[in-house]
Amino acid sequence: MQAIQAGLPVWIADLIRMLQLVIGRIPVLWIKAIHIMAVISWMAGLFYLPRLMVYHVQAEPGSDKSETFKIMERRLYKAIMVPAMVVAWICGLVLAVEWDYFSEGWFHAKLLFVVILTVFNFMLGKRLKEFADDRNQYSERYFRIINEIPTLIMIAVVILVILRPF
């Protein structure tokens, strides 16, 4: 298999092979469309959750406003962001194998940025838990700054995917 030749761990190659069998009957352009929709949904959450946290910092812990933010943040994270991230990863890996992207430099850079976004996603999940427990220790300024991270990564990924500079 091409993925194994590209140096992927065997368990990842096996997972991709299994996904190809499950998804194998779906035309590749449908997988690409689903991937794009999942990425858009995930990115929307990555843009919006830190912004919600900016406003949540301003609310008094335990107040009605704070409790409302907790519900909004939890629903955004669990119902939209995490499922969209998983679908984006699955479809993206299937496409990468289908089109043999693992041997291309631009894809390695894109994959690194997607891993960073994934870590960022889980870091937001940790901040979410701290808010849920009324233990937030971060400032409004902190959330305003980290709110820019997904935008910068999105710019880099779009340039890599469209221009394929290396």
N, C-alpha and C. Protein backbone atom coordinates (compact mmCIF):
# COMPACT_ATOMS: atom_id res chain seq x y z
N MET A 1 0.84 -1.20 0.00
CA MET A 1 0.00 0.00 0.00
C MET A 1 0.88 1.25 0.00
N GLN A 2 0.43 2.27 -0.71
CA GLN A 2 1.21 3.50 -0.84
C GLN A 2 1.46 4.17 0.50
N ALA A 3 0.48 4.15 1.41
CA ALA A 3 0.62 4.83 2.70
C ALA A 3 1.74 4.22 3.51
N ILE A 4 1.88 2.90 3.47
CA ILE A 4 2.96 2.25 4.20
C ILE A 4 4.29 2.65 3.60
N GLN A 5 4.37 2.71 2.28
CA GLN A 5 5.59 3.11 1.62
C GLN A 5 5.97 4.54 1.97
N ALA A 6 4.98 5.36 2.29
CA ALA A 6 5.25 6.75 2.63
C ALA A 6 5.73 6.89 4.07
N GLY A 7 5.87 5.77 4.79
CA GLY A 7 6.42 5.81 6.13
C GLY A 7 5.39 5.97 7.24
N LEU A 8 4.13 5.74 6.94
CA LEU A 8 3.11 5.82 7.99
C LEU A 8 3.22 4.62 8.90
N PRO A 9 2.92 4.80 10.18
CA PRO A 9 2.85 3.63 11.06
C PRO A 9 1.82 2.64 10.53
N VAL A 10 2.06 1.37 10.76
CA VAL A 10 1.21 0.31 10.23
C VAL A 10 -0.24 0.48 10.69
N TRP A 11 -0.45 0.86 11.96
CA TRP A 11 -1.83 0.98 12.46
C TRP A 11 -2.60 2.07 11.74
N ILE A 12 -1.92 3.15 11.35
CA ILE A 12 -2.59 4.21 10.60
C ILE A 12 -2.93 3.71 9.19
N ALA A 13 -1.98 3.02 8.58
CA ALA A 13 -2.22 2.47 7.25
C ALA A 13 -3.39 1.48 7.29
N ASP A 14 -3.45 0.65 8.35
CA ASP A 14 -4.57 -0.30 8.49
C ASP A 14 -5.89 0.44 8.66
N LEU A 15 -5.89 1.50 9.46
CA LEU A 15 -7.10 2.30 9.67
C LEU A 15 -7.56 2.92 8.35
N ILE A 16 -6.62 3.47 7.61
CA ILE A 16 -6.96 4.08 6.32
C ILE A 16 -7.51 3.03 5.37
N ARG A 17 -6.89 1.84 5.35
CA ARG A 17 -7.35 0.75 4.49
C ARG A 17 -8.78 0.36 4.86
N MET A 18 -9.07 0.29 6.17
CA MET A 18 -10.41 -0.05 6.63
C MET A 18 -11.41 1.03 6.20
N LEU A 19 -11.02 2.30 6.35
CA LEU A 19 -11.89 3.40 5.95
C LEU A 19 -12.16 3.36 4.45
N GLN A 20 -11.13 3.00 3.69
CA GLN A 20 -11.33 2.91 2.24
C GLN A 20 -12.32 1.82 1.88
N LEU A 21 -12.30 0.71 2.61
CA LEU A 21 -13.26 -0.35 2.35
C LEU A 21 -14.68 0.10 2.70
N VAL A 22 -14.81 0.80 3.84
CA VAL A 22 -16.13 1.26 4.27
C VAL A 22 -16.64 2.35 3.34
N ILE A 23 -15.76 3.28 2.99
CA ILE A 23 -16.16 4.43 2.20
C ILE A 23 -15.93 4.17 0.70
N GLY A 24 -15.30 3.05 0.39
CA GLY A 24 -14.87 2.76 -0.98
C GLY A 24 -15.92 2.87 -2.06
N ARG A 25 -17.17 2.70 -1.72
CA ARG A 25 -18.22 2.78 -2.72
C ARG A 25 -18.69 4.21 -2.96
N ILE A 26 -18.22 5.14 -2.14
CA ILE A 26 -18.62 6.54 -2.29
C ILE A 26 -17.65 7.21 -3.27
N PRO A 27 -18.17 7.86 -4.30
CA PRO A 27 -17.27 8.55 -5.24
C PRO A 27 -16.39 9.57 -4.51
N VAL A 28 -15.16 9.66 -4.97
CA VAL A 28 -14.17 10.49 -4.28
C VAL A 28 -14.59 11.96 -4.20
N LEU A 29 -15.31 12.47 -5.18
CA LEU A 29 -15.73 13.86 -5.11
C LEU A 29 -16.76 14.10 -4.01
N TRP A 30 -17.55 13.07 -3.67
CA TRP A 30 -18.47 13.19 -2.53
C TRP A 30 -17.67 13.25 -1.23
N ILE A 31 -16.61 12.45 -1.15
CA ILE A 31 -15.76 12.48 0.04
C ILE A 31 -15.10 13.85 0.16
N LYS A 32 -14.67 14.40 -0.96
CA LYS A 32 -14.08 15.74 -0.95
C LYS A 32 -15.09 16.79 -0.49
N ALA A 33 -16.32 16.69 -0.98
CA ALA A 33 -17.37 17.63 -0.57
C ALA A 33 -17.65 17.53 0.92
N ILE A 34 -17.74 16.30 1.42
CA ILE A 34 -17.97 16.10 2.86
C ILE A 34 -16.80 16.65 3.66
N HIS A 35 -15.58 16.43 3.16
CA HIS A 35 -14.39 16.95 3.83
C HIS A 35 -14.46 18.48 3.93
N ILE A 36 -14.79 19.14 2.84
CA ILE A 36 -14.86 20.61 2.83
C ILE A 36 -15.93 21.10 3.80
N MET A 37 -17.10 20.46 3.81
CA MET A 37 -18.16 20.87 4.74
C MET A 37 -17.74 20.66 6.19
N ALA A 38 -17.06 19.56 6.46
CA ALA A 38 -16.60 19.29 7.83
C ALA A 38 -15.55 20.31 8.25
N VAL A 39 -14.63 20.64 7.35
CA VAL A 39 -13.60 21.63 7.67
C VAL A 39 -14.23 22.99 7.94
N ILE A 40 -15.19 23.38 7.13
CA ILE A 40 -15.88 24.67 7.34
C ILE A 40 -16.56 24.68 8.71
N SER A 41 -17.24 23.61 9.05
CA SER A 41 -17.93 23.52 10.34
C SER A 41 -16.93 23.57 11.50
N TRP A 42 -15.86 22.82 11.38
CA TRP A 42 -14.83 22.78 12.43
C TRP A 42 -14.19 24.16 12.60
N MET A 43 -13.84 24.78 11.47
CA MET A 43 -13.20 26.10 11.54
C MET A 43 -14.15 27.14 12.14
N ALA A 44 -15.43 27.06 11.81
CA ALA A 44 -16.40 27.99 12.40
C ALA A 44 -16.37 27.89 13.92
N GLY A 45 -16.32 26.66 14.42
CA GLY A 45 -16.23 26.47 15.86
C GLY A 45 -14.92 26.97 16.43
N LEU A 46 -13.82 26.73 15.71
CA LEU A 46 -12.51 27.22 16.19
C LEU A 46 -12.45 28.74 16.21
N PHE A 47 -13.19 29.39 15.32
CA PHE A 47 -13.25 30.85 15.32
C PHE A 47 -14.16 31.36 16.45
N TYR A 48 -15.27 30.65 16.68
CA TYR A 48 -16.31 31.17 17.57
C TYR A 48 -16.10 30.83 19.05
N LEU A 49 -15.59 29.64 19.36
CA LEU A 49 -15.46 29.25 20.77
C LEU A 49 -14.54 30.19 21.56
N PRO A 50 -13.37 30.54 21.06
CA PRO A 50 -12.56 31.50 21.83
C PRO A 50 -13.26 32.85 22.00
N ARG A 51 -14.06 33.25 21.00
CA ARG A 51 -14.81 34.52 21.11
C ARG A 51 -15.85 34.41 22.21
N LEU A 52 -16.55 33.27 22.29
CA LEU A 52 -17.48 33.06 23.39
C LEU A 52 -16.76 33.15 24.74
N MET A 53 -15.55 32.60 24.79
CA MET A 53 -14.79 32.61 26.03
C MET A 53 -14.36 34.02 26.43
N VAL A 54 -14.12 34.88 25.43
CA VAL A 54 -13.83 36.29 25.71
C VAL A 54 -14.98 36.89 26.51
N TYR A 55 -16.19 36.63 26.07
CA TYR A 55 -17.37 37.17 26.75
C TYR A 55 -17.65 36.44 28.06
N HIS A 56 -17.33 35.16 28.10
CA HIS A 56 -17.56 34.38 29.31
C HIS A 56 -16.69 34.89 30.46
N VAL A 57 -15.46 35.28 30.15
CA VAL A 57 -14.56 35.83 31.18
C VAL A 57 -15.20 37.03 31.86
N GLN A 58 -15.97 37.80 31.11
CA GLN A 58 -16.59 39.02 31.64
C GLN A 58 -17.78 38.73 32.55
N ALA A 59 -18.31 37.51 32.49
CA ALA A 59 -19.48 37.15 33.30
C ALA A 59 -19.04 36.68 34.68
N GLU A 60 -19.78 37.04 35.67
CA GLU A 60 -19.50 36.61 37.05
C GLU A 60 -19.73 35.10 37.17
N PRO A 61 -18.73 34.35 37.68
CA PRO A 61 -18.93 32.90 37.84
C PRO A 61 -20.20 32.59 38.64
N GLY A 62 -20.97 31.63 38.14
CA GLY A 62 -22.21 31.24 38.81
C GLY A 62 -23.43 32.06 38.40
N SER A 63 -23.22 33.15 37.69
CA SER A 63 -24.34 33.99 37.26
C SER A 63 -25.12 33.30 36.14
N ASP A 64 -26.33 33.80 35.89
CA ASP A 64 -27.14 33.26 34.79
C ASP A 64 -26.40 33.40 33.47
N LYS A 65 -25.74 34.53 33.29
CA LYS A 65 -24.98 34.78 32.06
C LYS A 65 -23.86 33.74 31.90
N SER A 66 -23.14 33.48 32.98
CA SER A 66 -22.06 32.49 32.94
C SER A 66 -22.61 31.11 32.63
N GLU A 67 -23.71 30.75 33.22
CA GLU A 67 -24.31 29.43 32.99
C GLU A 67 -24.78 29.29 31.53
N THR A 68 -25.29 30.37 30.97
CA THR A 68 -25.71 30.36 29.56
C THR A 68 -24.50 30.15 28.65
N PHE A 69 -23.39 30.84 28.96
CA PHE A 69 -22.16 30.64 28.17
C PHE A 69 -21.68 29.20 28.27
N LYS A 70 -21.77 28.60 29.44
CA LYS A 70 -21.35 27.20 29.62
C LYS A 70 -22.13 26.28 28.68
N ILE A 71 -23.44 26.50 28.61
CA ILE A 71 -24.28 25.67 27.73
C ILE A 71 -23.91 25.89 26.27
N MET A 72 -23.76 27.14 25.87
CA MET A 72 -23.42 27.46 24.48
C MET A 72 -22.06 26.85 24.10
N GLU A 73 -21.09 27.02 24.97
CA GLU A 73 -19.74 26.51 24.69
C GLU A 73 -19.73 24.99 24.60
N ARG A 74 -20.41 24.34 25.55
CA ARG A 74 -20.44 22.87 25.56
C ARG A 74 -21.11 22.33 24.30
N ARG A 75 -22.24 22.91 23.92
CA ARG A 75 -22.95 22.44 22.73
C ARG A 75 -22.14 22.66 21.46
N LEU A 76 -21.51 23.82 21.36
CA LEU A 76 -20.66 24.10 20.20
C LEU A 76 -19.53 23.08 20.10
N TYR A 77 -18.88 22.84 21.22
CA TYR A 77 -17.72 21.95 21.22
C TYR A 77 -18.12 20.50 20.94
N LYS A 78 -19.10 20.01 21.70
CA LYS A 78 -19.44 18.59 21.61
C LYS A 78 -20.33 18.23 20.43
N ALA A 79 -21.20 19.13 20.02
CA ALA A 79 -22.14 18.80 18.95
C ALA A 79 -21.66 19.21 17.57
N ILE A 80 -20.74 20.17 17.50
CA ILE A 80 -20.28 20.65 16.19
C ILE A 80 -18.78 20.43 16.00
N MET A 81 -17.98 20.98 16.90
CA MET A 81 -16.53 20.99 16.67
C MET A 81 -15.90 19.60 16.63
N VAL A 82 -16.13 18.81 17.67
CA VAL A 82 -15.49 17.49 17.72
C VAL A 82 -15.98 16.58 16.59
N PRO A 83 -17.31 16.46 16.36
CA PRO A 83 -17.73 15.62 15.23
C PRO A 83 -17.19 16.12 13.88
N ALA A 84 -17.19 17.43 13.67
CA ALA A 84 -16.68 17.98 12.40
C ALA A 84 -15.19 17.69 12.25
N MET A 85 -14.45 17.81 13.36
CA MET A 85 -13.01 17.52 13.31
C MET A 85 -12.78 16.06 12.92
N VAL A 86 -13.53 15.15 13.52
CA VAL A 86 -13.37 13.72 13.23
C VAL A 86 -13.68 13.43 11.76
N VAL A 87 -14.78 13.97 11.27
CA VAL A 87 -15.16 13.75 9.86
C VAL A 87 -14.10 14.37 8.93
N ALA A 88 -13.61 15.56 9.26
CA ALA A 88 -12.58 16.20 8.44
C ALA A 88 -11.32 15.33 8.39
N TRP A 89 -10.91 14.79 9.52
CA TRP A 89 -9.74 13.92 9.57
C TRP A 89 -9.96 12.65 8.73
N ILE A 90 -11.09 12.00 8.93
CA ILE A 90 -11.34 10.74 8.21
C ILE A 90 -11.37 10.97 6.71
N CYS A 91 -12.16 11.93 6.27
CA CYS A 91 -12.25 12.20 4.83
C CYS A 91 -10.92 12.70 4.28
N GLY A 92 -10.24 13.53 5.04
CA GLY A 92 -8.94 14.04 4.59
C GLY A 92 -7.92 12.94 4.41
N LEU A 93 -7.88 11.99 5.34
CA LEU A 93 -6.93 10.87 5.20
C LEU A 93 -7.29 9.98 4.02
N VAL A 94 -8.58 9.74 3.84
CA VAL A 94 -9.01 8.93 2.68
C VAL A 94 -8.60 9.62 1.38
N LEU A 95 -8.82 10.93 1.30
CA LEU A 95 -8.43 11.67 0.09
C LEU A 95 -6.91 11.66 -0.11
N ALA A 96 -6.18 11.81 0.98
CA ALA A 96 -4.71 11.82 0.88
C ALA A 96 -4.18 10.50 0.35
N VAL A 97 -4.79 9.41 0.77
CA VAL A 97 -4.38 8.10 0.27
C VAL A 97 -4.82 7.94 -1.18
N GLU A 98 -6.06 8.31 -1.45
CA GLU A 98 -6.62 8.17 -2.81
C GLU A 98 -5.77 8.92 -3.84
N TRP A 99 -5.34 10.11 -3.47
CA TRP A 99 -4.58 10.95 -4.40
C TRP A 99 -3.07 10.94 -4.13
N ASP A 100 -2.63 10.04 -3.26
CA ASP A 100 -1.20 9.84 -2.97
C ASP A 100 -0.50 11.13 -2.54
N TYR A 101 -1.09 11.85 -1.61
CA TYR A 101 -0.51 13.11 -1.13
C TYR A 101 0.59 12.92 -0.10
N PHE A 102 0.71 11.73 0.48
CA PHE A 102 1.70 11.54 1.53
C PHE A 102 3.14 11.69 1.04
N SER A 103 3.34 11.68 -0.23
CA SER A 103 4.69 11.84 -0.78
C SER A 103 5.00 13.29 -1.17
N GLU A 104 4.06 14.20 -0.92
CA GLU A 104 4.24 15.59 -1.34
C GLU A 104 4.54 16.51 -0.16
N GLY A 105 5.52 17.38 -0.35
CA GLY A 105 5.97 18.28 0.72
C GLY A 105 4.90 19.22 1.24
N TRP A 106 4.12 19.81 0.33
CA TRP A 106 3.08 20.74 0.76
C TRP A 106 2.09 20.04 1.69
N PHE A 107 1.83 18.74 1.42
CA PHE A 107 0.88 18.01 2.24
C PHE A 107 1.43 17.78 3.64
N HIS A 108 2.73 17.52 3.74
CA HIS A 108 3.34 17.35 5.07
C HIS A 108 3.18 18.63 5.88
N ALA A 109 3.39 19.77 5.26
CA ALA A 109 3.21 21.05 5.95
C ALA A 109 1.75 21.24 6.35
N LYS A 110 0.83 20.94 5.44
CA LYS A 110 -0.60 21.06 5.75
C LYS A 110 -0.96 20.15 6.91
N LEU A 111 -0.49 18.93 6.87
CA LEU A 111 -0.78 17.97 7.92
C LEU A 111 -0.27 18.47 9.27
N LEU A 112 0.90 19.08 9.28
CA LEU A 112 1.43 19.66 10.52
C LEU A 112 0.47 20.73 11.05
N PHE A 113 -0.01 21.60 10.18
CA PHE A 113 -0.95 22.65 10.61
C PHE A 113 -2.26 22.05 11.11
N VAL A 114 -2.73 20.98 10.48
CA VAL A 114 -3.97 20.33 10.93
C VAL A 114 -3.75 19.68 12.30
N VAL A 115 -2.59 19.12 12.53
CA VAL A 115 -2.27 18.57 13.86
C VAL A 115 -2.27 19.69 14.89
N ILE A 116 -1.69 20.84 14.55
CA ILE A 116 -1.69 21.99 15.47
C ILE A 116 -3.13 22.43 15.76
N LEU A 117 -3.98 22.49 14.74
CA LEU A 117 -5.39 22.84 14.96
C LEU A 117 -6.08 21.81 15.86
N THR A 118 -5.73 20.55 15.70
CA THR A 118 -6.32 19.50 16.52
C THR A 118 -5.91 19.67 17.99
N VAL A 119 -4.63 19.95 18.21
CA VAL A 119 -4.15 20.21 19.58
C VAL A 119 -4.85 21.45 20.14
N PHE A 120 -4.99 22.49 19.31
CA PHE A 120 -5.68 23.71 19.72
C PHE A 120 -7.13 23.39 20.09
N ASN A 121 -7.78 22.54 19.30
CA ASN A 121 -9.15 22.13 19.58
C ASN A 121 -9.25 21.49 20.97
N PHE A 122 -8.35 20.56 21.27
CA PHE A 122 -8.39 19.89 22.56
C PHE A 122 -8.00 20.84 23.71
N MET A 123 -7.13 21.81 23.42
CA MET A 123 -6.80 22.82 24.42
C MET A 123 -8.04 23.64 24.75
N LEU A 124 -8.83 23.98 23.73
CA LEU A 124 -10.09 24.69 23.98
C LEU A 124 -11.04 23.83 24.80
N GLY A 125 -11.03 22.54 24.57
CA GLY A 125 -11.84 21.63 25.37
C GLY A 125 -11.43 21.67 26.84
N LYS A 126 -10.15 21.79 27.07
CA LYS A 126 -9.66 21.90 28.46
C LYS A 126 -10.12 23.22 29.08
N ARG A 127 -10.01 24.32 28.31
CA ARG A 127 -10.49 25.62 28.82
C ARG A 127 -11.99 25.54 29.10
N LEU A 128 -12.72 24.84 28.24
CA LEU A 128 -14.17 24.65 28.41
C LEU A 128 -14.46 23.98 29.75
N LYS A 129 -13.71 22.94 30.06
CA LYS A 129 -13.88 22.22 31.34
C LYS A 129 -13.59 23.14 32.52
N GLU A 130 -12.56 23.97 32.38
CA GLU A 130 -12.23 24.91 33.47
C GLU A 130 -13.37 25.91 33.68
N PHE A 131 -13.94 26.42 32.60
CA PHE A 131 -15.11 27.31 32.72
C PHE A 131 -16.27 26.56 33.37
N ALA A 132 -16.52 25.33 32.93
CA ALA A 132 -17.64 24.54 33.46
C ALA A 132 -17.51 24.34 34.98
N ASP A 133 -16.27 24.24 35.45
CA ASP A 133 -16.01 24.06 36.89
C ASP A 133 -15.77 25.38 37.61
N ASP A 134 -16.01 26.51 36.92
CA ASP A 134 -15.74 27.85 37.48
C ASP A 134 -14.30 28.00 37.96
N ARG A 135 -13.36 27.44 37.17
CA ARG A 135 -11.94 27.52 37.53
C ARG A 135 -11.10 28.22 36.45
N ASN A 136 -11.72 29.02 35.61
CA ASN A 136 -10.95 29.72 34.58
C ASN A 136 -9.92 30.63 35.21
N GLN A 137 -8.69 30.56 34.71
CA GLN A 137 -7.60 31.40 35.21
C GLN A 137 -7.05 32.32 34.13
N TYR A 138 -7.69 32.34 32.97
CA TYR A 138 -7.17 33.09 31.85
C TYR A 138 -7.94 34.38 31.66
N SER A 139 -7.24 35.37 31.12
CA SER A 139 -7.82 36.70 30.96
C SER A 139 -8.56 36.83 29.63
N GLU A 140 -9.32 37.89 29.55
CA GLU A 140 -10.00 38.24 28.30
C GLU A 140 -8.97 38.42 27.19
N ARG A 141 -7.85 39.07 27.52
CA ARG A 141 -6.78 39.31 26.54
C ARG A 141 -6.23 38.00 25.99
N TYR A 142 -6.03 37.02 26.87
CA TYR A 142 -5.54 35.70 26.45
C TYR A 142 -6.47 35.11 25.38
N PHE A 143 -7.79 35.13 25.64
CA PHE A 143 -8.72 34.55 24.69
C PHE A 143 -8.79 35.37 23.40
N ARG A 144 -8.62 36.68 23.49
CA ARG A 144 -8.59 37.51 22.28
C ARG A 144 -7.37 37.15 21.42
N ILE A 145 -6.25 36.89 22.05
CA ILE A 145 -5.03 36.55 21.30
C ILE A 145 -5.15 35.16 20.67
N ILE A 146 -5.57 34.16 21.46
CA ILE A 146 -5.64 32.81 20.89
C ILE A 146 -6.74 32.69 19.84
N ASN A 147 -7.68 33.62 19.86
CA ASN A 147 -8.74 33.64 18.85
C ASN A 147 -8.17 33.83 17.44
N GLU A 148 -6.97 34.37 17.34
CA GLU A 148 -6.36 34.63 16.02
C GLU A 148 -5.61 33.42 15.47
N ILE A 149 -5.30 32.45 16.31
CA ILE A 149 -4.52 31.28 15.88
C ILE A 149 -5.18 30.53 14.73
N PRO A 150 -6.46 30.17 14.83
CA PRO A 150 -7.07 29.44 13.70
C PRO A 150 -7.06 30.22 12.39
N THR A 151 -7.19 31.55 12.48
CA THR A 151 -7.19 32.36 11.25
C THR A 151 -5.84 32.28 10.57
N LEU A 152 -4.76 32.42 11.33
CA LEU A 152 -3.42 32.36 10.75
C LEU A 152 -3.13 30.99 10.14
N ILE A 153 -3.56 29.94 10.83
CA ILE A 153 -3.34 28.59 10.30
C ILE A 153 -4.19 28.36 9.06
N MET A 154 -5.42 28.86 9.07
CA MET A 154 -6.29 28.71 7.89
C MET A 154 -5.64 29.35 6.66
N ILE A 155 -5.08 30.54 6.83
CA ILE A 155 -4.42 31.22 5.72
C ILE A 155 -3.28 30.36 5.17
N ALA A 156 -2.46 29.83 6.07
CA ALA A 156 -1.34 28.99 5.64
C ALA A 156 -1.82 27.74 4.91
N VAL A 157 -2.86 27.09 5.44
CA VAL A 157 -3.36 25.85 4.84
C VAL A 157 -3.96 26.12 3.46
N VAL A 158 -4.73 27.17 3.33
CA VAL A 158 -5.33 27.48 2.02
C VAL A 158 -4.23 27.76 0.99
N ILE A 159 -3.21 28.51 1.38
CA ILE A 159 -2.10 28.77 0.46
C ILE A 159 -1.40 27.47 0.07
N LEU A 160 -1.16 26.59 1.06
CA LEU A 160 -0.50 25.32 0.76
C LEU A 160 -1.33 24.46 -0.19
N VAL A 161 -2.63 24.37 0.06
CA VAL A 161 -3.49 23.49 -0.74
C VAL A 161 -3.67 24.03 -2.16
N ILE A 162 -3.83 25.34 -2.29
CA ILE A 162 -4.09 25.93 -3.61
C ILE A 162 -2.81 26.08 -4.43
N LEU A 163 -1.75 26.60 -3.81
CA LEU A 163 -0.52 26.87 -4.56
C LEU A 163 0.45 25.70 -4.61
N ARG A 164 0.38 24.82 -3.62
CA ARG A 164 1.30 23.67 -3.52
C ARG A 164 2.74 24.10 -3.84
N PRO A 165 3.28 24.98 -3.00
CA PRO A 165 4.58 25.60 -3.31
C PRO A 165 5.78 24.66 -3.28
N PHE A 166 5.63 23.49 -2.68
CA PHE A 166 6.75 22.53 -2.65
C PHE A 166 6.21 21.14 -2.52
